XYZ file of N, CA and C in Angstrom:
264
model
N -4.751 -2.356 -12.913
C -4.794 -2.192 -14.357
C -3.516 -1.477 -14.763
N -2.664 -2.130 -15.494
C -1.367 -1.574 -15.876
C -1.416 -1.069 -17.309
N -1.498 0.252 -17.442
C -1.462 0.883 -18.762
C -0.187 1.693 -18.930
N 0.825 1.374 -18.124
C 2.086 2.116 -18.209
C 2.797 1.794 -19.515
N 3.476 2.811 -20.035
C 4.290 2.659 -21.239
C 3.500 2.116 -22.426
N 2.284 2.615 -22.609
C 1.436 2.186 -23.731
C 1.334 3.260 -24.808
N 2.168 4.280 -24.724
C 2.171 5.388 -25.686
C 0.827 6.108 -25.765
N 0.140 6.207 -24.627
C -1.153 6.889 -24.594
C -0.952 8.398 -24.605
N -1.641 9.077 -25.518
C -1.604 10.538 -25.569
C -2.844 11.132 -24.899
N -3.848 10.283 -24.698
C -5.063 10.687 -23.989
C -5.617 9.452 -23.290
N -6.549 9.691 -22.384
C -7.159 8.579 -21.658
C -8.031 7.793 -22.645
N -7.834 6.472 -22.752
C -8.614 5.686 -23.710
C -10.101 5.677 -23.339
N -11.000 5.766 -24.333
C -12.433 5.798 -24.065
C -12.930 4.569 -23.297
N -12.334 3.426 -23.523
C -12.739 2.199 -22.859
C -12.433 2.168 -21.378
N -11.617 3.105 -20.909
C -11.265 3.134 -19.496
C -12.501 3.347 -18.624
N -13.498 4.016 -19.132
C -14.731 4.274 -18.375
C -15.424 2.986 -17.940
N -15.123 1.883 -18.602
C -15.734 0.594 -18.265
C -14.970 -0.132 -17.153
N -13.851 0.419 -16.719
C -13.012 -0.241 -15.718
C -13.230 0.344 -14.328
N -14.455 0.709 -14.008
C -14.744 1.382 -12.736
C -14.464 0.521 -11.510
N -14.273 -0.775 -11.679
C -13.970 -1.655 -10.549
C -12.474 -1.692 -10.242
N -11.670 -0.957 -11.012
C -10.217 -0.960 -10.812
C -9.862 -0.444 -9.420
N -8.898 -1.095 -8.807
C -8.409 -0.703 -7.485
C -7.080 0.033 -7.634
N -6.263 -0.428 -8.590
C -4.963 0.175 -8.873
C -4.903 0.466 -10.367
N -4.456 1.669 -10.720
C -4.353 2.064 -12.127
C -3.015 2.759 -12.337
N -2.243 2.259 -13.288
C -0.924 2.825 -13.573
C -0.921 3.414 -14.980
N -0.754 4.718 -15.062
C -0.695 5.423 -16.349
C 0.681 6.043 -16.587
N 1.672 5.671 -15.787
C 3.008 6.262 -15.917
C 3.642 5.901 -17.253
N 4.681 6.639 -17.580
C 5.471 6.424 -18.801
C 4.627 6.529 -20.070
N 3.658 7.428 -20.058
C 2.843 7.738 -21.231
C 2.952 9.230 -21.502
N 2.878 9.652 -22.764
C 2.963 11.081 -23.084
C 1.624 11.804 -22.889
N 0.957 11.543 -21.783
C -0.321 12.199 -21.496
C -0.072 13.673 -21.197
N -0.944 14.534 -21.725
C -0.798 15.967 -21.479
C -1.848 16.479 -20.511
N -2.926 15.731 -20.339
C -3.992 16.147 -19.419
C -4.848 14.950 -19.045
N -5.495 15.067 -17.901
C -6.486 14.082 -17.463
C -7.808 14.829 -17.328
N -8.723 14.656 -18.281
C -10.013 15.341 -18.165
C -10.681 15.005 -16.836
N -11.372 15.973 -16.259
C -11.963 15.782 -14.935
C -12.972 14.641 -14.900
N -13.528 14.288 -16.033
C -14.515 13.206 -16.072
C -13.877 11.826 -16.271
N -12.570 11.753 -16.374
C -11.884 10.492 -16.687
C -12.122 9.384 -15.678
N -12.315 9.743 -14.408
C -12.402 8.722 -13.370
C -13.723 8.751 -12.619
N -14.749 9.281 -13.241
C -16.079 9.275 -12.626
C -16.541 7.837 -12.419
N -16.993 7.519 -11.245
C -17.475 6.170 -10.949
C -16.415 5.218 -10.440
N -15.169 5.650 -10.377
C -14.079 4.789 -9.899
C -14.034 4.848 -8.374
N -15.063 4.330 -7.730
C -15.173 4.462 -6.277
C -14.262 3.505 -5.507
N -13.708 2.500 -6.175
C -12.817 1.546 -5.513
C -11.345 1.878 -5.726
N -11.064 2.894 -6.525
C -9.687 3.230 -6.873
C -8.911 3.660 -5.625
N -7.871 2.897 -5.297
C -7.061 3.177 -4.115
C -5.719 3.796 -4.478
N -5.183 3.405 -5.642
C -3.883 3.924 -6.074
C -3.932 4.269 -7.552
N -3.489 5.476 -7.852
C -3.432 5.943 -9.241
C -2.052 6.511 -9.483
N -1.333 5.936 -10.428
C -0.001 6.428 -10.782
C -0.104 7.172 -12.109
N 0.374 8.415 -12.111
C 0.318 9.253 -13.309
C 1.719 9.759 -13.637
N 1.938 10.212 -14.879
C 3.240 10.774 -15.233
C 3.556 12.002 -14.371
N 4.832 12.296 -14.197
C 5.278 13.425 -13.385
C 4.695 14.755 -13.848
N 4.428 14.871 -15.130
C 3.936 16.135 -15.677
C 2.498 16.432 -15.274
N 1.799 15.446 -14.719
C 0.395 15.624 -14.353
C 0.216 15.642 -12.845
N -0.814 16.333 -12.408
C -1.195 16.339 -11.003
C -2.183 15.203 -10.757
N -2.394 14.863 -9.514
C -3.424 13.894 -9.165
C -4.782 14.500 -9.511
N -5.710 13.709 -10.047
C -7.038 14.242 -10.362
C -7.692 14.851 -9.129
N -8.176 16.059 -9.256
C -8.795 16.738 -8.135
C -7.807 17.468 -7.247
N -6.512 17.300 -7.503
C -5.490 17.941 -6.685
C -5.091 17.094 -5.498
N -4.042 17.501 -4.839
C -3.500 16.734 -3.718
C -4.479 16.595 -2.560
N -5.362 17.572 -2.380
C -6.288 17.535 -1.251
C -7.346 16.447 -1.373
N -7.516 15.881 -2.546
C -8.519 14.837 -2.710
C -7.944 13.440 -2.493
N -6.675 13.386 -2.142
C -5.995 12.110 -1.896
C -5.357 12.130 -0.517
N -5.352 10.982 0.143
C -4.762 10.900 1.480
C -3.249 11.034 1.440
N -2.636 10.511 0.384
C -1.182 10.570 0.269
C -0.782 10.717 -1.193
N 0.132 11.627 -1.449
C 0.676 11.826 -2.790
C 2.191 11.753 -2.676
N 2.786 10.836 -3.429
C 4.243 10.710 -3.420
C 4.762 10.870 -4.840
N 5.943 11.445 -4.946
C 6.559 11.687 -6.245
C 7.927 11.037 -6.255
N 8.205 10.318 -7.335
C 9.551 9.803 -7.536
C 9.918 10.066 -8.988
N 11.022 9.546 -9.432
C 11.470 9.871 -10.795
C 10.623 9.246 -11.891
N 9.821 8.238 -11.571
C 9.019 7.591 -12.607
C 7.589 8.123 -12.679
N 7.127 8.837 -11.646
C 5.768 9.364 -11.701
C 5.260 9.866 -10.368
N 3.983 10.146 -10.352
C 3.298 10.645 -9.159
C 2.289 9.573 -8.744
N 2.310 9.196 -7.464
C 1.413 8.170 -6.962
C 0.378 8.820 -6.045
N -0.881 8.691 -6.438
C -2.000 9.252 -5.683
C -2.665 8.074 -4.975
N -2.703 8.114 -3.653
C -3.230 6.977 -2.900
C -4.335 7.402 -1.941
N -5.345 6.559 -1.843
C -6.424 6.751 -0.886
C -7.324 7.926 -1.207
N -8.280 7.719 -2.087
C -9.222 8.791 -2.403
C -9.951 9.239 -1.145
N -10.038 10.522 -0.974
C -10.830 11.058 0.132
C -12.289 11.124 -0.302
N -13.185 10.926 0.631
C -14.610 11.032 0.354
C -14.958 12.513 0.220
N -15.399 12.954 -0.967
C -15.685 14.375 -1.159
C -16.838 14.878 -0.299
N -17.650 13.992 0.212
C -18.771 14.400 1.071
C -18.307 14.769 2.472
N -17.091 14.360 2.833
C -16.562 14.612 4.171
C -15.501 15.699 4.205
N -15.385 16.484 3.122
C -14.356 17.528 3.083
C -14.978 18.853 2.708
N -14.231 19.892 2.940
C -14.697 21.222 2.552
C -14.057 21.661 1.247
N -13.280 20.787 0.622
C -12.610 21.097 -0.618
C -13.615 21.064 -1.762
N -13.477 21.996 -2.683
C -14.362 22.027 -3.835
C -14.135 20.793 -4.704
N -15.198 20.226 -5.251
C -15.084 19.037 -6.091
C -14.403 19.358 -7.396
């Protein structure tokens, strides 16, 4: 799901219906925050790209790999929260 460069200032309400998304790109948007409930139910999400100003949802420990380049932050491979000692 490519929502890059859509001038989004917040996560669109309709995004909650896209829980089957595997890849989601939110880069190049003036987002200031990602509410913690934004990605509830996105159990298939493998890659999430966010603007550089934002952290990966849940922090780096909830993702297998986090890479940063000049266009954004790429959060890859959600970790199963049931198999970690990290707070949800």
